[in-house]
Short mmCIF file of C-alpha atoms in Angstrom, two decimals:
data_model
loop_
_atom_site.label_atom_id
_atom_site.label_comp_id
_atom_site.label_asym_id
_atom_site.label_seq_id
_atom_site.Cartn_x
_atom_site.Cartn_y
_atom_site.Cartn_z
CA MET A 359 128.41 147.19 187.45
CA PRO A 360 127.04 145.20 184.44
CA ASN A 361 128.82 145.55 181.10
CA LEU A 362 126.19 147.51 179.17
CA LYS A 363 128.25 147.47 175.97
CA ALA A 364 128.46 143.66 175.95
CA HIS A 365 124.76 143.40 176.77
CA TYR A 366 123.87 145.70 173.88
CA PHE A 367 126.14 143.68 171.52
CA ASN A 368 124.46 140.37 172.48
CA LEU A 369 121.00 141.88 172.07
CA ALA A 370 121.92 143.24 168.64
CA ASN A 371 123.21 139.82 167.58
CA LEU A 372 119.97 138.22 168.74
CA VAL A 373 117.94 140.66 166.65
CA VAL A 374 120.06 139.87 163.56
CA VAL A 375 119.66 136.10 164.05
CA VAL A 376 115.89 136.35 164.53
CA THR A 377 115.59 138.59 161.46
CA LEU A 378 117.55 136.11 159.33
CA LEU A 379 115.43 133.21 160.57
CA LEU A 380 112.24 135.09 159.73
CA PHE A 381 113.59 136.07 156.31
CA PHE A 382 114.58 132.57 155.27
CA GLY A 383 111.50 131.07 156.87
CA CYS A 384 109.25 133.34 154.82
CA ALA A 385 111.31 133.29 151.64
CA SER A 386 109.61 132.01 148.52
CA ILE A 387 110.29 128.49 147.39
CA GLN A 388 113.04 128.41 144.76
CA THR A 389 113.98 125.78 142.26
CA PRO A 390 116.91 123.71 143.58
CA GLN A 391 120.09 124.28 141.59
CA GLY A 392 121.33 121.30 139.60
CA GLY A 393 119.76 117.86 139.42
CA PRO A 394 117.24 116.53 136.90
CA LYS A 395 114.64 118.90 135.48
CA ASP A 396 111.14 118.55 136.90
CA ASN A 397 108.80 117.46 134.11
CA LYS A 398 105.87 116.25 136.19
CA PRO A 399 102.73 118.38 136.51
CA PRO A 400 100.98 118.92 139.85
CA LYS A 401 99.14 115.84 141.12
CA VAL A 402 95.61 115.98 142.50
CA LEU A 403 95.54 114.76 146.12
CA SER A 404 91.88 115.34 146.90
CA MET A 405 88.66 116.97 145.70
CA THR A 406 86.00 118.31 148.04
CA PRO A 407 83.18 117.48 147.48
CA LYS A 408 84.44 114.33 145.80
CA ASN A 409 84.53 114.12 142.03
CA GLN A 410 81.38 112.53 140.57
CA THR A 411 79.27 113.71 143.52
CA ARG A 412 75.52 113.20 143.15
CA ASN A 413 72.83 115.44 144.68
CA PHE A 414 75.43 118.22 144.72
CA ASN A 415 74.47 121.35 146.67
CA ALA A 416 77.81 122.96 147.57
CA LYS A 417 78.78 126.54 146.74
CA LYS A 418 82.51 125.90 146.64
CA ILE A 419 84.79 123.14 145.30
CA ILE A 420 88.31 122.63 146.63
CA ILE A 421 91.03 120.73 144.76
CA GLU A 422 94.23 119.96 146.67
CA PHE A 423 97.51 119.48 144.75
CA ASP A 424 100.85 118.06 145.86
CA GLU A 425 102.76 121.22 144.93
CA TYR A 426 102.38 124.93 144.34
CA PHE A 427 100.75 125.90 141.05
CA ASN A 428 99.71 128.82 138.88
CA ILE A 429 96.43 129.51 137.10
CA LYS A 430 97.18 130.29 133.43
CA ASP A 431 94.87 131.70 130.75
CA GLU A 432 91.81 131.05 132.90
CA PHE A 433 89.39 132.75 130.53
CA LYS A 434 90.71 130.77 127.55
CA GLU A 435 91.09 127.39 129.21
CA PHE A 436 88.46 127.00 131.93
CA SER A 437 84.85 126.19 131.07
CA ILE A 438 81.71 124.80 132.66
CA SER A 439 79.09 122.74 130.86
CA PRO A 440 76.21 123.43 130.63
CA ASP A 441 77.15 127.10 130.18
CA GLN A 442 76.37 129.59 132.93
CA GLU A 443 75.89 133.33 132.68
CA LYS A 444 78.08 133.90 135.74
CA LEU A 445 81.25 131.86 135.48
CA PRO A 446 82.78 130.25 138.57
CA VAL A 447 85.65 132.16 140.16
CA LEU A 448 89.01 130.38 140.51
CA LYS A 449 91.39 131.25 143.35
CA LYS A 450 94.56 129.59 144.59
CA ARG A 451 95.29 129.19 148.27
CA GLN A 452 98.77 127.71 148.78
CA LYS A 453 98.43 124.26 147.19
CA ARG A 454 94.63 124.43 147.00
CA LEU A 455 92.42 125.54 144.13
CA GLU A 456 89.10 127.00 145.23
CA ILE A 457 86.25 127.19 142.72
CA ALA A 458 83.39 129.41 143.88
CA LEU A 459 80.15 128.84 141.98
CA GLN A 460 78.46 132.15 141.16
CA ASP A 461 75.30 131.05 139.39
CA SER A 462 72.34 128.90 140.34
CA LEU A 463 72.34 125.25 139.25
CA GLU A 464 69.62 123.46 137.32
CA LYS A 465 67.89 120.49 138.92
CA ASN A 466 68.84 116.94 137.92
CA THR A 467 71.68 118.16 135.70
CA THR A 468 75.23 116.89 135.25
CA TYR A 469 77.86 119.64 135.25
CA THR A 470 81.44 119.32 134.00
CA LEU A 471 84.18 121.76 134.94
CA ASN A 472 86.95 121.57 132.34
CA PHE A 473 90.26 123.17 133.30
CA GLY A 474 92.02 122.65 129.96
CA LYS A 475 95.65 123.74 130.37
CA SER A 476 94.98 126.34 133.04
CA ILE A 477 96.80 124.57 135.91
CA ALA A 478 100.61 124.37 135.80
CA ASP A 479 103.38 124.04 138.37
CA VAL A 480 105.23 127.15 139.52
CA ASN A 481 108.80 126.30 138.56
CA GLU A 482 108.70 124.57 135.17
CA GLY A 483 105.18 125.33 133.94
CA ASN A 484 104.24 121.64 133.60
CA VAL A 485 100.55 121.59 132.68
CA VAL A 486 97.89 119.34 134.21
CA LYS A 487 96.20 118.16 131.02
CA ASN A 488 92.49 117.43 130.65
CA LEU A 489 91.70 117.98 134.33
CA SER A 490 87.95 117.95 134.94
CA TYR A 491 85.49 117.88 137.83
CA VAL A 492 82.02 116.37 137.42
CA PHE A 493 78.96 116.56 139.63
CA SER A 494 75.21 116.15 139.35
CA THR A 495 72.45 118.06 141.08
CA GLY A 496 70.31 114.94 140.86
CA PRO A 497 70.69 111.24 141.71
CA GLU A 498 72.23 110.31 138.32
CA ILE A 499 75.36 111.42 136.44
CA ASP A 500 75.47 111.53 132.64
CA SER A 501 77.80 108.72 131.66
CA LEU A 502 77.92 108.63 127.87
CA SER A 503 81.22 109.09 126.05
CA ILE A 504 82.68 109.63 122.59
CA SER A 505 86.24 108.75 121.58
CA GLY A 506 88.42 108.45 118.53
CA LYS A 507 91.59 109.63 116.86
CA VAL A 508 92.74 112.76 115.05
CA ILE A 509 95.16 112.48 112.13
CA ASN A 510 96.61 114.91 109.63
CA SER A 511 94.70 114.50 106.38
CA LEU A 512 97.80 114.70 104.17
CA SER A 513 100.64 113.25 106.26
CA ASP A 514 98.39 110.54 107.76
CA GLU A 515 100.19 111.05 111.08
CA PRO A 516 98.43 111.34 114.46
CA GLU A 517 98.05 114.88 115.75
CA LYS A 518 98.69 115.74 119.40
CA GLU A 519 97.58 118.85 121.28
CA VAL A 520 94.47 119.20 119.11
CA THR A 521 91.27 120.46 120.73
CA VAL A 522 88.33 118.14 120.05
CA PHE A 523 84.92 119.54 120.98
CA ILE A 524 81.25 118.86 120.48
CA LEU A 525 78.39 121.32 120.12
CA PRO A 526 74.74 120.46 120.71
CA LEU A 527 73.09 120.65 117.30
CA GLU A 528 70.92 123.57 118.36
CA ARG A 529 74.08 125.52 119.34
CA ASP A 530 76.15 124.77 116.21
CA THR A 531 75.75 128.41 115.15
CA ILE A 532 78.38 129.43 117.74
CA PHE A 533 81.08 127.53 115.79
CA GLY A 534 83.92 129.94 115.00
CA LYS A 535 82.30 132.65 117.15
CA LYS A 536 82.34 131.45 120.75
CA ARG A 537 84.43 129.08 122.82
CA PRO A 538 82.98 125.58 123.24
CA SER A 539 82.38 124.30 126.77
CA ILE A 540 82.66 120.55 126.06
CA TYR A 541 86.16 119.79 124.83
CA THR A 542 89.32 117.78 125.40
CA THR A 543 92.86 117.61 124.00
CA THR A 544 94.43 114.77 122.03
CA ASP A 545 97.37 112.87 123.48
CA SER A 546 100.67 112.02 121.76
CA ALA A 547 98.95 109.18 119.86
CA GLY A 548 96.26 111.56 118.57
CA THR A 549 93.52 109.91 120.62
CA TYR A 550 90.79 111.71 122.50
CA LYS A 551 87.83 110.92 124.75
CA LEU A 552 84.97 113.04 126.03
CA ASN A 553 83.19 111.67 129.09
CA ASN A 554 80.06 112.39 131.12
CA LEU A 555 77.99 113.42 128.13
CA ARG A 556 74.24 113.67 128.09
CA LYS A 557 72.13 111.99 125.46
CA GLY A 558 71.68 114.20 122.42
CA THR A 559 72.65 115.12 118.88
CA TYR A 560 75.96 116.92 118.39
CA LYS A 561 78.35 118.30 115.80
CA VAL A 562 81.96 117.14 116.29
CA TYR A 563 85.01 119.29 115.49
CA ALA A 564 88.79 119.24 115.94
CA VAL A 565 90.88 122.42 115.89
CA LYS A 566 94.65 122.73 115.81
CA GLU A 567 95.36 126.32 116.71
CA SER A 568 98.36 128.25 115.45
CA SER A 569 100.88 129.65 117.88
CA GLY A 570 99.37 132.63 119.63
CA GLY A 571 95.90 131.09 119.61
CA GLY A 572 94.53 129.05 122.46
CA ASP A 573 91.01 130.42 122.77
CA LYS A 574 89.54 127.29 121.09
CA ILE A 575 87.70 129.46 118.57
CA TYR A 576 88.44 128.39 115.00
CA GLN A 577 90.24 131.02 112.94
CA GLN A 578 90.18 130.02 109.28
CA ILE A 579 93.18 132.15 108.33
CA SER A 580 95.59 130.46 110.75
CA ASP A 581 94.14 127.23 112.20
CA GLU A 582 93.66 123.68 110.97
CA ILE A 583 90.23 122.09 111.24
CA GLY A 584 88.57 118.69 111.20
CA PHE A 585 84.86 117.91 111.31
CA ILE A 586 82.27 115.17 111.03
CA LYS A 587 79.87 116.26 108.30
CA GLU A 588 76.70 114.66 109.64
CA PRO A 589 75.41 115.29 113.19
CA VAL A 590 76.37 112.54 115.63
CA VAL A 591 73.67 111.03 117.84
CA ILE A 592 75.08 110.13 121.25
CA ASP A 593 72.71 107.65 122.86
CA LYS A 594 75.41 105.13 123.76
CA ASN A 595 79.18 105.15 124.16
CA LEU A 596 80.71 105.87 120.75
CA GLU A 597 84.19 104.78 119.65
CA ASN A 598 86.28 105.34 116.53
CA ILE A 599 84.78 108.73 115.78
CA ASN A 600 87.89 109.79 113.89
CA LEU A 601 88.69 113.16 112.39
CA GLN A 602 91.15 114.44 109.79
CA ILE A 603 92.48 117.95 110.23
CA PHE A 604 93.39 120.14 107.29
CA LYS A 605 94.14 123.74 106.39
CA GLU A 606 91.32 125.34 104.47
CA LEU A 607 91.95 127.57 101.49
CA ALA A 608 91.52 131.24 102.24
CA PRO A 609 87.87 132.18 101.62
CA GLU A 610 88.72 135.52 100.05
CA PHE A 611 91.76 136.75 98.17
CA ARG A 612 94.07 138.95 100.20
CA VAL A 613 97.59 140.35 99.90
CA LEU A 614 99.52 139.26 102.99
CA ASP A 615 102.60 141.40 102.41
CA ARG A 616 103.88 143.90 99.87
CA LYS A 617 107.01 145.98 99.73
CA LEU A 618 109.33 147.97 97.50
CA ASN A 619 112.75 146.38 97.97
CA ASN A 620 116.08 148.19 98.24
CA ASP A 621 117.07 146.83 94.82
CA GLY A 622 114.05 148.47 93.16
CA SER A 623 111.99 145.30 92.81
CA ILE A 624 108.49 144.81 94.23
CA SER A 625 107.56 141.75 96.34
CA ILE A 626 103.98 140.57 96.85
CA ILE A 627 102.88 137.65 99.05
CA LEU A 628 99.35 136.31 98.56
CA ASN A 629 97.11 134.28 100.86
CA GLN A 630 96.20 131.70 98.20
CA GLN A 631 97.51 130.00 95.09
CA LEU A 632 96.35 131.52 91.83
CA LYS A 633 95.52 129.41 88.79
CA SER A 634 96.53 131.74 85.96
CA PRO A 635 98.04 134.87 87.52
CA LYS A 636 98.98 138.09 85.82
CA ILE A 637 100.25 141.44 87.14
CA THR A 638 99.84 144.63 85.12
CA VAL A 639 100.97 148.20 85.73
CA THR A 640 97.83 150.27 85.18
CA ASP A 641 99.22 153.68 86.11
CA PRO A 642 101.35 155.04 84.60
CA PRO A 643 100.70 152.60 81.75
CA ALA A 644 104.07 153.33 80.09
CA VAL A 645 105.85 151.67 83.04
CA ASP A 646 104.19 148.36 82.17
CA VAL A 647 106.35 148.05 79.06
CA GLY A 648 109.30 145.69 79.47
CA LYS A 649 108.55 144.68 83.05
CA PHE A 650 109.56 141.26 84.45
CA VAL A 651 107.19 139.26 86.67
CA HIS A 652 108.28 136.05 88.41
CA PHE A 653 105.82 133.83 90.31
CA THR A 654 106.90 131.01 92.59
CA LYS A 655 105.93 127.44 91.73
CA ASN A 656 102.75 127.66 93.81
CA ASN A 657 101.69 130.99 92.29
CA ASP A 658 101.30 132.54 95.75
CA THR A 659 104.31 134.87 95.73
CA ALA A 660 105.42 137.30 93.03
CA LYS A 661 108.37 139.54 92.35
CA ILE A 662 108.19 142.37 89.83
CA TRP A 663 111.04 144.28 88.22
CA LEU A 664 110.16 147.51 86.41
CA LYS A 665 112.61 148.89 83.86
CA ASP A 666 111.46 152.46 84.46
CA LEU A 667 111.84 153.66 88.06
CA SER A 668 111.33 157.34 87.34
CA PHE A 669 107.80 157.30 88.75
CA ASP A 670 106.73 158.83 92.08
CA SER A 671 103.91 156.33 92.46
CA VAL A 672 102.73 153.28 90.57
CA LYS A 673 99.54 151.21 90.56
CA LEU A 674 99.55 147.45 89.97
CA ALA A 675 96.58 145.19 89.18
CA ILE A 676 96.66 141.54 90.28
CA GLN A 677 94.59 139.27 88.03
CA ASP A 678 93.69 135.61 87.98
CA GLN A 679 92.06 133.93 85.00
CA GLY A 680 91.39 137.38 83.52
CA LYS A 681 89.65 138.77 86.62
CA VAL A 682 91.14 141.68 88.58
CA LEU A 683 91.42 140.63 92.23
CA GLN A 684 93.04 143.71 93.75
CA THR A 685 94.98 146.86 92.88
CA LEU A 686 98.01 148.05 94.83
CA ASN A 687 99.67 151.46 95.05
CA PHE A 688 103.39 151.94 95.64
CA THR A 689 105.18 155.23 96.23
CA LYS A 690 108.88 156.01 96.41
CA GLY A 691 111.05 158.97 97.25
CA ARG A 692 112.66 160.93 94.44
CA LYS A 693 116.08 160.48 96.02
CA ASP A 694 115.73 156.75 96.66
CA THR A 695 118.83 154.79 95.71
CA TYR A 696 119.08 151.07 95.00
CA THR A 697 121.80 148.44 95.36
CA ARG A 698 122.00 145.35 93.19
CA ASP A 699 124.39 142.49 93.91
CA VAL A 700 124.27 139.97 91.07
CA THR A 701 125.04 136.76 92.97
CA ILE A 702 125.09 133.38 91.22
CA ALA A 703 123.58 130.29 92.87
CA ASP A 704 123.61 126.81 91.30
CA ASN A 705 122.18 123.29 91.39
CA LEU A 706 125.30 121.64 92.80
CA SER A 707 124.90 119.46 95.88
CA GLY A 708 127.92 118.87 98.07
CA GLY A 709 130.24 119.89 95.24
CA LYS A 710 128.70 117.36 92.85
CA LEU A 711 126.60 117.74 89.72
CA ASN A 712 123.69 115.42 89.01
CA PRO A 713 124.75 113.40 85.92
CA TYR A 714 121.24 113.75 84.48
CA GLN A 715 121.22 117.55 84.67
CA GLN A 716 123.15 120.42 83.17
CA LEU A 717 124.86 122.97 85.38
CA THR A 718 122.18 125.52 86.29
CA LEU A 719 123.04 129.10 87.25
CA ILE A 720 120.37 130.94 89.25
CA PHE A 721 120.25 134.73 89.60
CA PRO A 722 118.37 137.17 91.89
CA PHE A 723 117.56 139.53 88.98
CA PRO A 724 116.36 139.14 85.40
CA ILE A 725 119.38 138.51 83.19
CA THR A 726 119.40 140.42 79.93
CA GLY A 727 122.57 138.91 78.52
CA GLY A 728 125.41 136.44 79.02
CA ASP A 729 128.94 136.65 77.59
CA PRO A 730 130.55 133.21 77.16
CA SER A 731 133.90 134.84 76.36
CA LYS A 732 134.15 135.80 80.03
CA ILE A 733 133.62 132.20 81.17
CA ILE A 734 136.54 129.79 81.53
CA LEU A 735 135.88 126.06 81.88
CA LEU A 736 138.70 123.87 83.17
CA GLU A 737 138.48 120.07 83.02
CA ASP A 738 141.28 118.54 85.11
CA SER A 739 143.00 121.94 84.75
CA VAL A 740 142.73 121.78 80.93
CA LYS A 741 140.81 124.64 79.30
CA ARG A 742 137.73 123.56 77.33
CA THR A 743 135.87 125.82 74.92
CA ASN A 744 133.20 123.49 73.55
CA PHE A 745 130.61 124.41 76.18
CA GLU A 746 127.36 126.21 75.44
CA LEU A 747 125.76 129.00 77.45
CA VAL A 748 121.97 128.72 77.19
CA LYS A 749 119.24 130.95 78.60
CA ASP A 750 116.16 129.25 80.04
CA SER A 751 113.27 129.62 77.61
CA VAL A 752 110.78 130.51 80.37
CA ASP A 753 112.60 131.47 83.57
CA PHE A 754 114.60 134.68 83.10
CA LEU A 755 116.46 133.99 86.37
CA LYS A 756 118.23 130.89 84.99
CA TYR A 757 121.05 130.07 82.61
CA TYR A 758 122.58 126.69 81.77
CA ILE A 759 126.11 125.67 80.93
CA LYS A 760 125.84 122.67 78.65
CA TYR A 761 128.84 120.40 78.26
CA PRO A 762 129.52 116.64 77.99
CA TRP A 763 130.49 116.32 81.65
CA LYS A 764 132.57 113.24 82.39
CA ASN A 765 132.81 111.01 85.40
CA LYS A 766 136.02 111.07 87.47
CA LYS A 767 136.94 114.51 86.16
CA SER A 768 137.39 117.68 88.19
CA TYR A 769 135.81 120.88 86.94
CA ASP A 770 136.57 124.51 87.69
CA ILE A 771 134.38 127.17 86.12
CA LYS A 772 135.50 130.78 86.36
CA LEU A 773 132.65 133.22 85.79
CA GLY A 774 134.48 136.46 85.12
CA ALA A 775 133.25 139.88 86.16
CA GLY A 776 130.57 141.05 83.74
CA ALA A 777 129.89 137.58 82.33
CA PHE A 778 126.21 138.23 83.08
CA THR A 779 124.33 141.49 82.75
CA ALA A 780 121.13 141.98 84.70
CA ILE A 781 118.39 144.58 84.53
CA PHE A 782 119.66 148.18 84.99
CA ASN A 783 123.02 147.04 83.59
CA ALA A 784 124.00 145.39 86.89
CA LYS A 785 126.84 142.90 86.45
CA ASN A 786 128.24 139.97 88.41
CA LYS A 787 131.60 139.90 90.14
CA ASP A 788 134.23 137.15 89.69
CA VAL A 789 132.88 133.76 90.80
CA ASN A 790 134.50 130.30 90.84
CA LYS A 791 132.59 127.03 90.96
CA LYS A 792 134.43 123.75 91.50
CA PHE A 793 132.73 120.37 91.28
CA THR A 794 132.83 116.80 90.04
CA LEU A 795 130.20 114.76 88.27
CA GLU A 796 128.22 112.44 90.50
CA SER A 797 128.58 108.85 89.28
CA PRO A 798 125.45 107.44 87.59
CA ASP A 799 126.06 104.40 89.78
CA ALA A 800 124.84 106.49 92.73
CA TYR A 801 121.37 106.66 91.19
CA THR A 802 118.49 104.22 91.21
CA THR A 803 115.43 103.05 89.27
CA LEU A 804 112.14 101.64 90.54
CA ILE A 805 109.39 100.43 88.22
CA TYR A 806 105.84 99.81 89.41
CA ASN A 807 103.14 97.88 87.61
CA VAL A 808 100.15 99.68 89.08
CA THR A 809 96.66 98.22 89.46
CA VAL A 810 93.89 100.73 90.23
CA PRO A 811 90.66 99.85 92.10
CA ASP A 812 88.33 101.78 89.78
CA THR A 813 89.16 102.84 86.22
CA SER A 814 86.50 105.56 86.29
CA LYS A 815 88.48 107.40 88.95
CA SER A 816 91.79 109.25 88.89
CA TYR A 817 94.83 108.72 91.12
CA VAL A 818 98.10 110.55 91.74
CA VAL A 819 101.05 108.31 92.67
CA GLN A 820 103.64 110.40 94.49
CA PHE A 821 107.22 109.52 95.41
CA LEU A 822 108.27 111.38 98.55
CA ASN A 823 111.58 111.89 100.32
CA GLU A 824 111.93 111.28 104.05
CA LYS A 825 110.63 114.80 104.76
CA LYS A 826 107.50 113.93 102.73
CA ASP A 827 108.37 116.44 100.03
CA ILE A 828 107.14 115.40 96.58
CA VAL A 829 110.03 114.22 94.39
CA LYS A 830 108.01 112.88 91.45
CA ALA A 831 104.30 112.41 90.72
CA PHE A 832 102.32 110.41 88.16
CA SER A 833 98.62 110.90 87.34
CA ILE A 834 96.89 107.69 86.25
CA SER A 835 93.33 106.44 85.75
CA LYS A 836 93.97 102.89 84.56
CA ASN A 837 96.36 100.04 85.20
CA SER A 838 99.74 101.47 84.26
CA LYS A 839 103.50 101.05 84.42
CA ILE A 840 105.32 103.97 86.05
CA THR A 841 109.08 104.42 86.22
CA PHE A 842 110.87 106.31 88.97
CA SER A 843 114.38 106.58 87.55
CA LYS A 844 117.53 108.69 87.62
CA TYR A 845 117.08 109.74 91.23
CA PRO A 846 119.72 109.55 93.98
CA ALA A 847 119.73 106.33 95.97
CA GLY A 848 118.15 106.69 99.39
CA LYS A 849 114.95 106.25 101.34
CA TYR A 850 111.64 107.16 99.76
CA MET A 851 107.95 106.88 100.55
CA LEU A 852 105.00 106.31 98.26
CA ARG A 853 101.67 108.11 98.63
CA VAL A 854 98.54 107.80 96.54
CA VAL A 855 96.05 110.66 96.28
CA TYR A 856 92.48 109.68 95.38
CA ASP A 857 92.07 112.52 92.91
CA ASP A 858 88.31 113.07 93.00
CA ASN A 859 88.30 116.18 90.78
CA LYS A 860 91.00 114.81 88.43
CA ASN A 861 93.22 117.89 88.61
CA GLY A 862 96.46 116.03 89.36
CA VAL A 863 97.02 117.42 92.86
CA TRP A 864 95.75 116.87 96.40
CA ASP A 865 92.89 119.19 97.36
CA THR A 866 91.95 120.29 100.84
CA GLY A 867 88.47 120.37 102.40
CA SER A 868 85.96 123.01 103.46
CA VAL A 869 83.80 123.25 106.58
CA LYS A 870 81.35 125.66 104.99
CA GLY A 871 81.24 123.61 101.79
CA GLY A 872 80.75 120.44 103.83
CA TYR A 873 83.39 118.38 102.03
CA GLN A 874 86.48 116.59 103.33
CA PRO A 875 90.00 116.70 101.86
CA GLU A 876 90.84 114.21 99.15
CA LYS A 877 91.85 110.93 100.75
CA VAL A 878 95.38 109.58 100.66
CA TRP A 879 96.95 106.17 101.13
CA TYR A 880 100.55 105.45 102.09
CA LEU A 881 102.59 102.41 101.24
CA LYS A 882 103.66 101.75 104.81
CA ALA A 883 107.05 100.24 104.03
CA LEU A 884 109.83 102.81 103.59
CA MET A 885 111.53 102.15 100.26
CA ASP A 886 115.31 101.90 100.63
CA LEU A 887 116.50 102.29 97.04
CA LYS A 888 120.09 101.14 96.57
CA PRO A 889 122.75 102.70 94.29
CA ASN A 890 123.07 101.37 90.72
CA TRP A 891 119.90 99.37 91.27
CA GLU A 892 116.84 98.64 89.17
CA ARG A 893 113.79 96.88 90.54
CA GLU A 894 110.29 96.12 89.26
CA ASP A 895 107.38 95.57 91.64
CA ALA A 896 103.60 95.32 91.63
CA LEU A 897 101.60 98.09 93.28
CA VAL A 898 97.94 97.40 94.02
CA ILE A 899 96.14 100.58 95.04
CA PRO A 900 93.36 99.73 97.52
CA PRO A 901 89.92 101.37 97.52
CA PRO A 902 89.85 104.73 99.32
CA PRO A 903 90.41 104.25 103.07
CA ASN A 904 87.44 104.83 105.34
CA LYS A 905 89.03 107.24 107.81
#
C-alpha cells in the first residue's frame, strides 16, 4: 500500500518550491546593496520611427531605453512644437516609452517633441536631459539653430540648469502666462543650443526657477530672468546669443512677513529695499511716543519696540520718502507675557580684536543705559580703569568700550549683571569676554592707480572676499588713487560696476522696462594679499564688456 503521508508531504514541498520560484521570478527589480551608486541616466537604444524621419505619417512613436524608467512631471516637462490642442499621451511599457499622437498634423511641418526632465531611471532618479524627437510631415526638416551661454549678471559665473526658450514674435504675449514649447536647459558650463528651428523672428529668454517651480513659466517674485531686448531673426544658424540672468525688483511693495514677537517687539520683512523708510504708530497715536525702530542695512527688514504695550490693538504705517505704502494692524491678548534675555554679542573673531576697531558690544534690544562701574577690565590680570563706555550715536543696539589696546596683551572683560539696561528695564546677566589684540602685522594694504575709460561715466570699484561679499567700495568718475588698507591678509577679488545711474551701487534690470542690469567687470586674477604688506599697482578699467 503506497505511503499516502509521504506522497502528500512531497506534493506540499513541490507546491512551496513552485510558489517561491514564481514569487522571486515576478518580484520587482531592487537596487543591489553595496557597490558604487548609479549616476547614469537611461540610455536610448532605439526610436521607431527613427528620429529625424521625413514624410512622417505614424500615429505612435516608441523609444526604447536600456533600463526601467519613470515619467516625472509630464505636464510640466513634456512639450510639442508647434503646439497642439490635444497633447500626445505618454505611456511606459517595461523599458519602452510609447507616445500616442492625439491631434492631426499639419502638412510640410517640422515637429519637435521635447521631454525636458520627464524621463528618469527608477532607482536613483537620474534624469535624461534635453531628450527630443524630431520629425517632419514633409520632405524637409527645419535645420536652423541658435546657441550661446547664460551667465549670472552680477557674479559673472556660468549658470547651469537654466531654461532657455524662444517665442515666435507673434506669440510673445504668452510670456509669463503659458509654458513655452521650444526650450532647452543649460549644461554645467552654462551653454545651450536649440536645434531644428524654422525660419522666423523670435524673442529669446532664460529663466532660472526657484525651488518648487519647474513649470517654465516666469514668476517675477521668485525666479531669475534673462532676455534679449530686440527680436532675433533666425534665418541662419546663430551662435553667441548670450544672456545674463538677474533677479528683478519686486514690481509692487508688499509685506512678506509680520509678527509680534514673544519679547514684545514687532518684526516686519519687506519684499524690496526702501530708500528713506519710516514707521509710525497711527493708532493709538500716544503709543508712537518713544518707540524704537531699527532697519537692517538694506532697509528691507525692520524691528519695532514700543514702550507702551498696554494696547489691545495697534496700527502701523510704513512710509518711504514720505509716502505711505501700507498700514498694518497688530492685536495682542490682555494676558500676554513677554520674556527678554539681554544677551551681548561682539565683534571679536576667533578670540581676537581687530587693531583698527574698538570693542563693539551688540544687543538684541534698545539699550537705555550703561553702567561702567559694573564693568571690570583686566589687562594681563591687572585691573584697568581708564576705559570709556560709549553709546553709538545712531545705532541704539550698540555700545563701544574704548581703550588703548596693546599687542601681546591678554584681556578679560567682566560685564557684571545689570551693567546694561534695556527697554522695559531688562538687564543683562554676568558675561565674560576674553581676547587678545590681533597684530597689525596680520593686516595688508593695496593701492591702485585707477584709469577710467570715460570720465563722463561713473564706476564703483569693489573689493570682495572669496565669497564675493563686498568688503570695501569706492565710487569714482575720473582717474583716481584708491587705497584698500587695514584689512586682514587673505584672498580678495576686484569687481567694477559700470554705474550708469551714478548711485554708487549695482542695479538690476527689468523685462517690462526693457533694460539690462548694470554691467560688471572682474579682475580675473585672485589677489593674494600678504600680511604686513603694502603694494601699489595700476588698474586700467576697460570699456563696458559686450556680454
